[in-house]
Coordinates of C-alpha atoms and ligand atoms in Angstrom, one line a residue:
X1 CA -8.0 -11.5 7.7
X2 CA -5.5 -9.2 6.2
X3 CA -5.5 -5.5 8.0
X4 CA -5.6 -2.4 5.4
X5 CA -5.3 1.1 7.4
X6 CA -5.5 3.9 5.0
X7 CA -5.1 7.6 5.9
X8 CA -7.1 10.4 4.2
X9 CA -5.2 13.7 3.7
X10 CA -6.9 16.2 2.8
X11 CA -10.7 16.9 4.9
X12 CA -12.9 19.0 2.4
X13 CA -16.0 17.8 0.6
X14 CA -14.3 15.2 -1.4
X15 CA -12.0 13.7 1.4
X16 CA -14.9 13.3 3.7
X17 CA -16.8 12.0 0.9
X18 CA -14.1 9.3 0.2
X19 CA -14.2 8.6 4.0
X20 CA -17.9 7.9 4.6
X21 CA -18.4 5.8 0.9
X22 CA -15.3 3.4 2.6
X23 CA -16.3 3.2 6.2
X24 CA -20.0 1.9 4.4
X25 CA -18.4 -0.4 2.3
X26 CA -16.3 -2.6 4.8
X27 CA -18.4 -5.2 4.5
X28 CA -18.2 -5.5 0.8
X29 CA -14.0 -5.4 1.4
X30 CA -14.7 -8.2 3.8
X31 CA -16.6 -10.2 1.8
X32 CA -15.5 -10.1 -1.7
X33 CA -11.5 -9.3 -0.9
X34 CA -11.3 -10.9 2.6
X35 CA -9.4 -7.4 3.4
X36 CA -10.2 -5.6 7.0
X37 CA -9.8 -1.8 5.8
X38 CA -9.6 0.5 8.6
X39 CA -9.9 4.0 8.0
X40 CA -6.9 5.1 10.9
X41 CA -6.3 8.8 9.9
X42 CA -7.6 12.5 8.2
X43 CA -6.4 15.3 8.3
X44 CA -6.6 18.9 6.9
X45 CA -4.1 21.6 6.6
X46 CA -4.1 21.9 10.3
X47 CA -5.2 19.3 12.5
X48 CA -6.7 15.5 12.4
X49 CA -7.4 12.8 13.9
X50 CA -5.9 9.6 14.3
X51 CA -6.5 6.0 16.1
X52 CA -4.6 2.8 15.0
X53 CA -8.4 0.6 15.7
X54 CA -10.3 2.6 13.2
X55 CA -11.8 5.6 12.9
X56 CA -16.1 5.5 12.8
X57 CA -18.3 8.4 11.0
X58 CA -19.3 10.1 14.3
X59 CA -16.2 11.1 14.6
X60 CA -15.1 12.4 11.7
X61 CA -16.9 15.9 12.5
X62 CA -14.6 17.0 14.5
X63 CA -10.5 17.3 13.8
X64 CA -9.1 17.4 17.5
X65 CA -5.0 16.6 16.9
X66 CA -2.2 18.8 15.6
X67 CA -1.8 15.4 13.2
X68 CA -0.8 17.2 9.7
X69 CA 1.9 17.9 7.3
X70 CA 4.5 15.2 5.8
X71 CA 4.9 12.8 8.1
X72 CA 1.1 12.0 8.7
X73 CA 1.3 8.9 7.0
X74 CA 3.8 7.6 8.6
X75 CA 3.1 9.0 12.1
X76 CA 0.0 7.7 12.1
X77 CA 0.9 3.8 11.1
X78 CA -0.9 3.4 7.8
X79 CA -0.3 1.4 5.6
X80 CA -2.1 3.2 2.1
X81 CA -2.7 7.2 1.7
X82 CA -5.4 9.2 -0.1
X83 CA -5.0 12.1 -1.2
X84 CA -7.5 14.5 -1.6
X85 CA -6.5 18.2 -1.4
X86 CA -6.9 21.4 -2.5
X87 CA -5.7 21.0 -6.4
X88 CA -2.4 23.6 -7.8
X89 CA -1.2 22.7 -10.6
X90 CA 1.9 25.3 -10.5
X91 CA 3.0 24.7 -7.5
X92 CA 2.2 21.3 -6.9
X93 CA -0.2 21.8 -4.0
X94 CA 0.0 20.9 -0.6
X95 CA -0.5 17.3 -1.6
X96 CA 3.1 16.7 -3.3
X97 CA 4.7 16.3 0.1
X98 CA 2.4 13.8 1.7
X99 CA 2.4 12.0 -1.7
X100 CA 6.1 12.2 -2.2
X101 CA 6.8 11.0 1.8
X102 CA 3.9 8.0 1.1
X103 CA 6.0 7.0 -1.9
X104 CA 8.8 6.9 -1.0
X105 CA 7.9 5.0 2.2
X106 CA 6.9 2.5 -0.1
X107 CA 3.4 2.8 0.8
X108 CA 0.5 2.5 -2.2
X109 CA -0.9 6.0 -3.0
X110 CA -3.9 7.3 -4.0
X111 CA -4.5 10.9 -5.5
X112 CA -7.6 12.5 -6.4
X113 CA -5.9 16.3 -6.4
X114 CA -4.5 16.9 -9.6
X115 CA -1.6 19.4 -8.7
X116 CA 0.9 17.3 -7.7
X117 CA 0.5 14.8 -10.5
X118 CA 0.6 17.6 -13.2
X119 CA 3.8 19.5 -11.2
X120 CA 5.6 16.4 -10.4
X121 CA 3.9 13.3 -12.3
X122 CA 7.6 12.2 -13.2
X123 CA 9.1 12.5 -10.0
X124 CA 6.4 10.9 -8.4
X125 CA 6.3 7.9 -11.2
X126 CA 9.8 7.3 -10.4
X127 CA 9.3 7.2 -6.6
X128 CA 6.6 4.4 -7.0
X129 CA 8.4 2.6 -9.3
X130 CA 11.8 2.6 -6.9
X131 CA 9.7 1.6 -3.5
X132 CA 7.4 -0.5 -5.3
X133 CA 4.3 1.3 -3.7
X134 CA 1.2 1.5 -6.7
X135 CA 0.4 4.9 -7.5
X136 CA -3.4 5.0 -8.4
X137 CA -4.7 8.4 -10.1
X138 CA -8.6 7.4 -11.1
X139 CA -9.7 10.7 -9.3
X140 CA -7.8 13.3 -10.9
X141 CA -8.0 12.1 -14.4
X142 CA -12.0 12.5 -15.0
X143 CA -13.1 10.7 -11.6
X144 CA -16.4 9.0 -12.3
X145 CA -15.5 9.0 -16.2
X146 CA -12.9 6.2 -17.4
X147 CA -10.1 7.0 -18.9
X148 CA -6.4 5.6 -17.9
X149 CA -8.9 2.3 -16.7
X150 CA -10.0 2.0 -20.5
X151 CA -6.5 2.6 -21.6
X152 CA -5.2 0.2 -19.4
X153 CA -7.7 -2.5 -19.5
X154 CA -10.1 -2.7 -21.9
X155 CA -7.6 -1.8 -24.4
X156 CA -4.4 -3.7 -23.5
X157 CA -2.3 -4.2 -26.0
X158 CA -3.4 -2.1 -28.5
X159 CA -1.6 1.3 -29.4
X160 CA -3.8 4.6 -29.1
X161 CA -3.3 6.6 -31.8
X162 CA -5.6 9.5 -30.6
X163 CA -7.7 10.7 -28.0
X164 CA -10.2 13.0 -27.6
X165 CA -11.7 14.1 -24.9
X166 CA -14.6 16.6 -22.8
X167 CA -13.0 16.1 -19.4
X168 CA -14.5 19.3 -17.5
X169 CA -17.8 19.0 -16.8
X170 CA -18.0 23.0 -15.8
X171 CA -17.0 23.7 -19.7
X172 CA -19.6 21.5 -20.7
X173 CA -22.3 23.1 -19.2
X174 CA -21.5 25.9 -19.6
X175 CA -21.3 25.9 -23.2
X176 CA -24.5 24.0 -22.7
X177 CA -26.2 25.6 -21.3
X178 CA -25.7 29.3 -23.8
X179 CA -26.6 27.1 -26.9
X180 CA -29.5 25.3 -25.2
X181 CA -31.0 27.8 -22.6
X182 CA -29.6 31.4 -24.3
X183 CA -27.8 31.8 -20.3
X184 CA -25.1 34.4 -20.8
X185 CA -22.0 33.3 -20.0
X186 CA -22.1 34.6 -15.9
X187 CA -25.4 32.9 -15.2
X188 CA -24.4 30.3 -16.5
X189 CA -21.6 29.7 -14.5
X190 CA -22.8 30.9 -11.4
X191 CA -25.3 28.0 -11.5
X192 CA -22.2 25.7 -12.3
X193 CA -20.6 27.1 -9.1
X194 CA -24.2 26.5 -7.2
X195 CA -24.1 23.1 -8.6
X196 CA -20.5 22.4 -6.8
X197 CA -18.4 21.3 -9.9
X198 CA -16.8 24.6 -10.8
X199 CA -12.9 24.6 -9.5
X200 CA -12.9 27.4 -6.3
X201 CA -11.0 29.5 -8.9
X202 CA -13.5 28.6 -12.0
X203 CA -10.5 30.9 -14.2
X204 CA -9.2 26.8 -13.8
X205 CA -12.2 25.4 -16.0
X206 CA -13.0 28.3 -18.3
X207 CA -9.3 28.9 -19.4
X208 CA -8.8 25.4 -19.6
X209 CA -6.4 24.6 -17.1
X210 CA -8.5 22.1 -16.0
X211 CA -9.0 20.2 -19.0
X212 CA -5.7 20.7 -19.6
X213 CA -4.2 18.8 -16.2
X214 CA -6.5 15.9 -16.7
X215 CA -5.1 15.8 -20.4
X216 CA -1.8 15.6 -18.8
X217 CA -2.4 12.8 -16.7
X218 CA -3.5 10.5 -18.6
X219 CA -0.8 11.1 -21.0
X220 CA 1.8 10.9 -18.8
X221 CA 0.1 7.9 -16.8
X222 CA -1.8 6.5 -19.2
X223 CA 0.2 6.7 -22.1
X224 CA 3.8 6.7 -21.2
X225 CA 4.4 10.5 -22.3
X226 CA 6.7 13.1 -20.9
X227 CA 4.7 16.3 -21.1
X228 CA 4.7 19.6 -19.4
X229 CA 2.0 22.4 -19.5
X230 CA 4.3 24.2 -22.5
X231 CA 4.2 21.5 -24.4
X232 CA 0.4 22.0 -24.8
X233 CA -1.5 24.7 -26.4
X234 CA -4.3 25.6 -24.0
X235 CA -7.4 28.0 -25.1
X236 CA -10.3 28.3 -23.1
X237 CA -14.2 29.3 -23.2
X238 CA -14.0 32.6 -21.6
X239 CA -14.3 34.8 -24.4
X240 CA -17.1 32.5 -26.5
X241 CA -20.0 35.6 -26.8
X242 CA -23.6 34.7 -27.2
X243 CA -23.0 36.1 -30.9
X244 CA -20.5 33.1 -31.2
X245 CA -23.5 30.6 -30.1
X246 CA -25.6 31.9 -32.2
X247 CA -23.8 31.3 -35.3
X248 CA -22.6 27.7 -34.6
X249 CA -26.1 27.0 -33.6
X250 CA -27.4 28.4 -37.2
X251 CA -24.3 26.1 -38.8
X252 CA -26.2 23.1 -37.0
X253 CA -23.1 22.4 -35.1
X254 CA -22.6 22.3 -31.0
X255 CA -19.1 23.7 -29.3
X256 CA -17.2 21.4 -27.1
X257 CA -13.8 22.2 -25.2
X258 CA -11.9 19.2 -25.5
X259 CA -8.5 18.1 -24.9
X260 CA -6.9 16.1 -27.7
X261 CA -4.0 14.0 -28.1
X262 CA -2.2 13.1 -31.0
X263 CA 0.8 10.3 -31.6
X264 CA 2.7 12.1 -34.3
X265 CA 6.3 10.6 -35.2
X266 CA 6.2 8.3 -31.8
X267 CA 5.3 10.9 -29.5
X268 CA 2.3 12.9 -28.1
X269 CA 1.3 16.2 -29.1
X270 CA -1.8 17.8 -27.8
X271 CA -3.7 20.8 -26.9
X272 CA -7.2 22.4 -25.4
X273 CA -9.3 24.2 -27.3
X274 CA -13.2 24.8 -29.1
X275 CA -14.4 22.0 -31.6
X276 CA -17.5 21.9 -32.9
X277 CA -19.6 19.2 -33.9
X278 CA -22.6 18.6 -36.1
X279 CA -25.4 16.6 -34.4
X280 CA -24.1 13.2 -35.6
X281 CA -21.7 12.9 -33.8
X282 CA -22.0 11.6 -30.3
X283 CA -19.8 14.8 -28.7
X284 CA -22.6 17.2 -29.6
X285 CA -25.1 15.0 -27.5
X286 CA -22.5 15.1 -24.1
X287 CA -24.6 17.4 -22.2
X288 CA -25.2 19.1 -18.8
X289 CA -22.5 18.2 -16.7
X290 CA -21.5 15.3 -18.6
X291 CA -17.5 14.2 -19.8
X292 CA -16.7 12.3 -22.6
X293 CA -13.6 10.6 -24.3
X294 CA -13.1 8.9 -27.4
X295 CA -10.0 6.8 -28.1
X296 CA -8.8 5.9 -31.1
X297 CA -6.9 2.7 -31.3
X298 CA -4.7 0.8 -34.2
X299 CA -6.9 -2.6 -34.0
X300 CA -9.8 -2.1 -31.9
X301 CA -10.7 1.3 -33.8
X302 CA -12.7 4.0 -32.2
X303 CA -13.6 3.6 -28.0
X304 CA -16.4 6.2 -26.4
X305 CA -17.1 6.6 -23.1
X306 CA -19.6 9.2 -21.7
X307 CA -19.8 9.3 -17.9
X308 CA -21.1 12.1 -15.3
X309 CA -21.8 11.2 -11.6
X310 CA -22.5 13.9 -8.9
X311 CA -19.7 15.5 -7.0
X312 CA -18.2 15.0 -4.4
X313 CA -19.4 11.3 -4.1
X314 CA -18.6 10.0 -7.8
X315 CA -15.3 11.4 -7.4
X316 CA -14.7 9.7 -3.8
X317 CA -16.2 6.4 -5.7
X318 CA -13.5 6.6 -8.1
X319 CA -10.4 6.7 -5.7
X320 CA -12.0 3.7 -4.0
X321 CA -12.4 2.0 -7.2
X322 CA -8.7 2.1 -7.6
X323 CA -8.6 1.5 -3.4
X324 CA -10.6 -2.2 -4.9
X325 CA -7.9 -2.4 -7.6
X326 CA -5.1 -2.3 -4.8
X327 CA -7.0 -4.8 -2.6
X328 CA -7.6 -7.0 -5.5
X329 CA -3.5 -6.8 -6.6
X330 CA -1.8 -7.1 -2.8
X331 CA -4.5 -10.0 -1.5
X332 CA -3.9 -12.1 -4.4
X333 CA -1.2 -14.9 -4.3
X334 CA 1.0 -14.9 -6.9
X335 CA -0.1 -17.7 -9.0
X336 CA 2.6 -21.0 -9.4
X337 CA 3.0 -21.9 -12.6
X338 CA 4.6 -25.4 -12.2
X339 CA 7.2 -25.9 -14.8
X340 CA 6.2 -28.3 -18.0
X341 CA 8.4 -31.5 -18.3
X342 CA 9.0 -32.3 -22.1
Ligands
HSE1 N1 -14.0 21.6 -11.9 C1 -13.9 20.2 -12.4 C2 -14.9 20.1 -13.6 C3 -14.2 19.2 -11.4 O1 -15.7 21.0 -13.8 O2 -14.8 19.0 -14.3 C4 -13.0 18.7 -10.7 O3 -12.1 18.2 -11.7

């Protein structure tokens, strides 16, 4: 049975999240991929813990080494990274190194922060594609909600002419919750921030940031783009007034802050900002906590997705559902296609 031995960088909620979801689903890795994954390192910004047999969960309480920074991955012998951070999109975050070192040591990534991929997606693109390592991003573009998966998959082939898309769930209830409960704008939020969702800055979510990183990604990843942060125009939700509510709610129409993309003249342009919607329209029913994304296509016309999941385990489920795509792509034997005689 092939060995896997991933390292987790990065201890908070989400990292130890991601840890306990895969040391409980070994025997589904067994089984359906024939794969032994060992989880053989975390870490935080400080310390970890490593051991090259596999790591178990009553020992994950407790980070004992000096095991951080760069060369974690390859100090402590494994063979794919996750990374799972603290997020900064301006800087690139704490993350960027142990992803760049990973990739470049040819060794298949996995990122759930979205800093590094916002600061650095092209850099980090290249290094994949010049070691050969697969660069899997599920987490940081929507987590529990598809988005590059749809792209990739369920619409092969087709060109995507626009997207649309509530990617920040904290945006989405709040805005909810005014229109729906009459919560001022600081209630409402703090009960996003007691929920867990809301960014440790929440200036990320209700500026927009947020929604605009995710946007980002999956342009950049998804779609083959080339864009910064100035290339978008990003508004946010923190000046919408309960006067503002109150009239889209008399127009029979319910706020959204979405990020959009549009292909004009063979490239992507895009932005963050309010749209309403009347109550037709699917958007306006995304509530609570829940993301959305539509997808407009040449030939399969319009795609919607609507997905929520509780953080921090929907978000660890979706860096292990690209850890499954990984399995899936290295177990498998390249198929021999045995030339046709004539
Ligand atoms: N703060 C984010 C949100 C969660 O509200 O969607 C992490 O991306």
């Amino acid at each position: 049975m092939r060995i896997f031995r991933i390292a987790i960088a990065g201890f908070g909620g989400v990292g130890r999240a991601t840890a306990n979801l895969l040391l409980s689903r070994r025997g589904r890795y067994r089984q359906v991929y024939g794969a032994d994954v060992r989880l053989v390192a975390v870490c935080g910004s400080r310390s970890g813990l490593a051991d090259a047999g596999g790591l178990e969960a009553d020992r994950l309480s407790a980070l004992t080494t000096g095991l951080s920074g760069a060369d974690f991955v390859e100090a402590s012998g494994a063979d794919i990274l996750i990374e799972a951070g603290p997020s900064d999109f301006r800087t690139g975050g704490p993350g960027l190194a142990y992803i760049r070192s990973a990739l470049s040591a040819g060794h298949d990534t996995i990122v759930i922060s979205k800093g590094a991929l916002v600061h650095s997606g092209k850099q980090l693109r290249e290094l994949a594609q010049g070691s050969g390592a697969m660069l899997k991003l599920s987490g940081a573009a929507a987590a529990a909600l598809p988005t590059i998966d749809l792209i990739e998959h369920s619409l092969k082939g087709c060109e995507v002419l626009e997207i649309e898309g509530i990617l920040n769930a904290t945006t989405n209830y709040l805005l909810d919750a005014m229109t729906t409960k009459g919560l001022g704008f600081d209630a409402a939020l703090h009960e996003a921030q007691q929920g867990g969702f809301a960014e440790a800055d929440p200036s990320n979510d209700t500026e927009g940031w947020d929604t605009a990183s995710k946007l980002l990604i999956i342009a950049n990843f998804g779609l083959g783009a080339d864009l910064t942060m100035v290339d978008l125009s990003v508004e946010g939700i923190q000046s919408v007034t309960g006067e503002r509510i109150r009239t889209w709610r008399a127009e029979g129409v319910v706020p959204k802050l979405v990020g959009s993309l549009a292909r004009v003249e063979g490239t992507f342009r895009g932005g963050v900002g309010i749209r309403t919607y009347p109550l037709t329209d699917p958007f306006a029913n995304v509530r609570g906590k829940n993301k959305a994304i539509r997808i407009t296509t040449d030939v399969m016309g319009e795609t919607l997705a609507i997905g929520s999941g509780a953080e921090p385990l929907a978000t660890a489920a979706a860096a292990l559902k690209d850890l499954e795509h990984i399995l899936a792509a290295r177990i498998t034997a390249p198929i021999q296609i045995s030339e046709r005689s004539s």
